[in-house]
């Protein structure tokens, strides 16, 4: 009966499921959990014929002795329920903090927010490292006791730089967050962390895809500017959108103002997207996300 | 696999449940539905220990031949599931439009919105009548073919006026909406429609309880004005809140402006609250609401 | 000292000015008005070097006997102030209602809002006529006592249809509002009403330029949908933006839901854009607008 | 022609004026500035008869050699313009950073935001000191190189504690910001910094005046929670409101969640209020503020 707050009860877990829809799935899942002594405390499910009858579910349950029984629970669930419905699924204890590596260039605003939130226990994560193509933010990062790796990216050594980053990340990160990292990742890099690289784009996608969105927004005379957080795919700025928001601007605001105002939106949007991912609230289907908002 | 749109499939129904929480409820409900041939397409459940372990559920399911089997489904569910868990519950076909009586004084803005939305099929309701303590809006109402009853309320004939209104409503209304009805209803009237009278208050409750909220908001110099829709109880402006919203104002706005801007908020907030009620998205528990937002 | 409310004082006027910036303009304008007995009650000015030193001003003033002195005031202002600074300017009594012709196809939601607002005195306009390429909405329009002209547009008679519309509008309209008019206007038509045709586009421009924006927004999986009101220019969906807004959507919303939710945003955004134009709050400069918001 | 960005041009200044309204004020002010070689780049004025004909003005101007001529400009303006109209006024160079002392108890969220923004040059202020009734946040503050004064407040030594704080502040602060300082200031303390102490209250005032607003908001079942920044006066939570905002909450949110979500609103609202004050955008009149928003 835990409401799923940030301060996770060690006996609480989250189950994410997607599969082709058919009658009986909820009965099968909930009966399985009941027979294993679990009490479901939050259950959010949706099926849409517009998505060719796809079933999406996130639930939280409380189970005394969760930690000791986790392996057997996963095995049994896999055999008795998941296999029958060909589910893609994950079962994650709420107390398990994901390892979130950060990549950044020179802008500090979203980096600082993620560092500060994580360090004060407001985000359920640990930060194993920060990787940057510049050395500017080393001091800010290291004072939190977090390793800072400077990997310059210049001209034709981009492949070497990515190789070095992948080696550092190997086995150390469940998630990579691009906190205004101004380099385009290669398909190989992306493939190493499918649906586990989150980017913040400084426009309301799909408007202003590409470079200099604030300048272009100012030139177009929009009345709202925005930011978009999405999973990174091979196609630049085209990955599944997790979260977006906007802020109102006026003719009194210069292009420089838009950039400053936009940074606050970026900060807020990336934080919300990362929080949803860390709390296992996101399922990716095709190029879209299902986000089970609290 | 119907996504639950306004255009209701005749084989879709909604089930609302609340009871004390315990393990096994979801299993019992979903297995019951599965065995009766239903496919659950949307399932939203929450339990909170902060509300002393109360279980709240709204689900939608699709069942071929729903209409013919509705009575037996209700009876069987009552006997086999609801009784065991001491549930308060309702099972409602999505195609069943609620009868929504409107009460209004002189302001037309929310009345017109509800009339217009209902008539164009945008709200799943029928409007059996409009009751007013003034005759001003008769023309607007009657041109939609809806009966308009003028029941003046003056001095000590308030009890008689209420009696007349209750007689008109008797057996004709599932829901009474106070669309800026400027009379306080007696406890007897309220008791006749428990959790079925919806009011719109022109402030962000609990700020500015009582009369003249816009004038008082202007005098206090607030930067946002609001509106609140709530179920009517015996205590004025104290009933369970269904929906609220705000709008930004500035020093350039006079008290008269606040009233005009606020009317747009009232219109939007009451519409959303009424829509939630009509789509069976609201459970009242104590003096609070659980609203299963789409 | 009138606060500029909708209920216009007959002695209140608005002055809109734009010109190249240089010192002394405000002194010249305000001293001119002072010497003519006017009291300025609201003054909103902005200059931006980013717009190559362009001066933009909207002010309201109160002048006893305004109506009798309007012609001489305009003449004198033109000679003594405007000429010197090469101003583009307009001087408009607040009590003067603009004539707003509406063009519509089959969607009624923004049309009804504009009709209803205007008829109850909430928009400072008169509606001389509604022109439509369909006959569907005749009844709704005519019951307000407004002429409804059905001008079908089929195949190669588009030029003839436009010609007929222009003849009807000739001398009758200060402003043309496209209230979901689903035909593209020719450059000749647009040239007849420069910066005086307002359109509502059902997306957050520049995202989803062109047809079927809701379907495309649903396919892209955006988390906010929007609407944009802009002046019509020769370039489709590229004219100066007056107003925009967004609404939050989720995976529970079908493409059909997006359309329904978006219609409410369209209604609100067009209303605000039209109100700004009617209250002389908009200056167009290049492909952008300066909107002096209340 | 500087647009008034944060990165202040040393030749730009701001003039704030309020007085009883009468014709000719704008002419007098703008002509004075013109004759002294200034170019007005932003001018925002409003008069309201509802506020008994009070005149409010904020303008920005550019004047070559501002710094050298500031004293004589002030003297001359005082004699030739301000005296005649009995103006309350201030003339402030945009490049002049206000000294902002912070007082805090144990919550770090708004303190960190103000520190971080100021240190990166995003707020035009310097922070001479932080005063706290607890020692918890010393490390966070001192690493920015800012003096941290721990002044415990216990039982009957409150007067002594305030005396000590006033001595520390004396001559060092233009502004005192209560960044979640959980002590009520005495009338004497308030009188020492009239209209220069800014507080953040963790509710949407006037709702939930007093203690524990989040718990009370949760119990009332509101659908939006808010925060309010206001100038401190003798009357607790009753001072002139500078800024407010809200965030949406649902039945899934516990009282603890409301507190966490509310902290983000507090942070944003206090930041905006402080920024307005620092940029000389606020005039207090009676118990209300006129805020000239960018």
Coordinates of C-alpha atoms in Angstrom, one line a residue, chain A residues 3-7 42-44 107-110 112-113 116-117 120 122 140 143-144 250 252-254 256-257 260 263-264 267 271 275 279 293-294, chain D residues 3-7 42-44 107-110 112-113 116-117 120 122 140 143-144 250 252-254 256-257 260 263-264 267 271 275 279 293-294:
Chain A
X3 CA 1.9 5.1 -2.8
X4 CA 5.1 4.9 -4.8
X5 CA 7.0 7.9 -3.5
X6 CA 10.6 8.6 -4.1
X7 CA 11.6 7.2 -0.8
X42 CA -1.0 1.1 -8.4
X43 CA -2.1 -0.3 -11.8
X44 CA -2.2 1.7 -15.0
X107 CA 26.3 24.5 -20.9
X108 CA 25.9 23.8 -17.2
X109 CA 22.2 24.4 -16.5
X110 CA 20.8 20.9 -17.0
X112 CA 23.8 21.1 -12.5
X113 CA 20.1 20.4 -12.0
X116 CA 21.9 18.6 -7.5
X117 CA 18.7 16.6 -7.6
X120 CA 20.0 15.5 -2.4
X122 CA 15.4 13.8 -5.1
X140 CA 31.5 21.7 -10.6
X143 CA 33.2 18.7 -5.9
X144 CA 30.3 16.3 -5.8
X250 CA 7.0 38.4 -26.4
X252 CA 10.3 42.4 -25.8
X253 CA 12.4 39.3 -25.8
X254 CA 15.6 39.2 -27.8
X256 CA 19.4 36.1 -26.4
X257 CA 16.4 36.2 -24.0
X260 CA 18.0 32.2 -21.5
X263 CA 17.3 27.0 -20.7
X264 CA 14.8 26.9 -17.9
X267 CA 16.1 22.0 -17.4
X271 CA 14.3 16.5 -15.4
X275 CA 12.5 11.0 -13.6
X279 CA 10.8 5.4 -12.1
X293 CA 2.4 9.8 -15.4
X294 CA 2.0 9.9 -11.7
Chain D
X3 CA 16.7 45.9 -25.2
X4 CA 17.3 45.7 -21.5
X5 CA 18.9 42.3 -21.2
X6 CA 20.5 41.0 -18.1
X7 CA 23.9 41.9 -19.5
X42 CA 11.3 50.8 -23.3
X43 CA 8.4 52.7 -21.8
X44 CA 5.5 51.0 -19.8
X107 CA 15.3 24.0 3.3
X108 CA 17.9 24.4 0.7
X109 CA 15.9 24.5 -2.6
X110 CA 15.3 28.2 -3.0
X112 CA 20.6 27.0 -3.9
X113 CA 18.7 28.4 -6.8
X116 CA 23.5 29.4 -8.3
X117 CA 21.7 32.0 -10.5
X120 CA 26.6 32.4 -12.9
X122 CA 22.0 35.1 -14.3
X140 CA 26.8 24.9 0.6
X143 CA 31.9 27.1 -1.0
X144 CA 30.6 30.0 -3.0
X250 CA -3.8 14.4 -8.5
X252 CA -2.0 9.8 -6.8
X253 CA 0.0 12.4 -5.0
X254 CA 0.5 12.1 -1.2
X256 CA 4.6 14.4 0.9
X257 CA 4.5 14.6 -2.9
X260 CA 8.1 18.0 -3.1
X263 CA 9.2 23.2 -3.7
X264 CA 9.7 23.5 -7.4
X267 CA 11.8 28.0 -6.4
X271 CA 13.2 33.6 -8.5
X275 CA 14.3 39.1 -10.6
X279 CA 15.4 44.8 -12.4
X293 CA 6.7 42.4 -16.8
X294 CA 9.2 42.0 -19.6

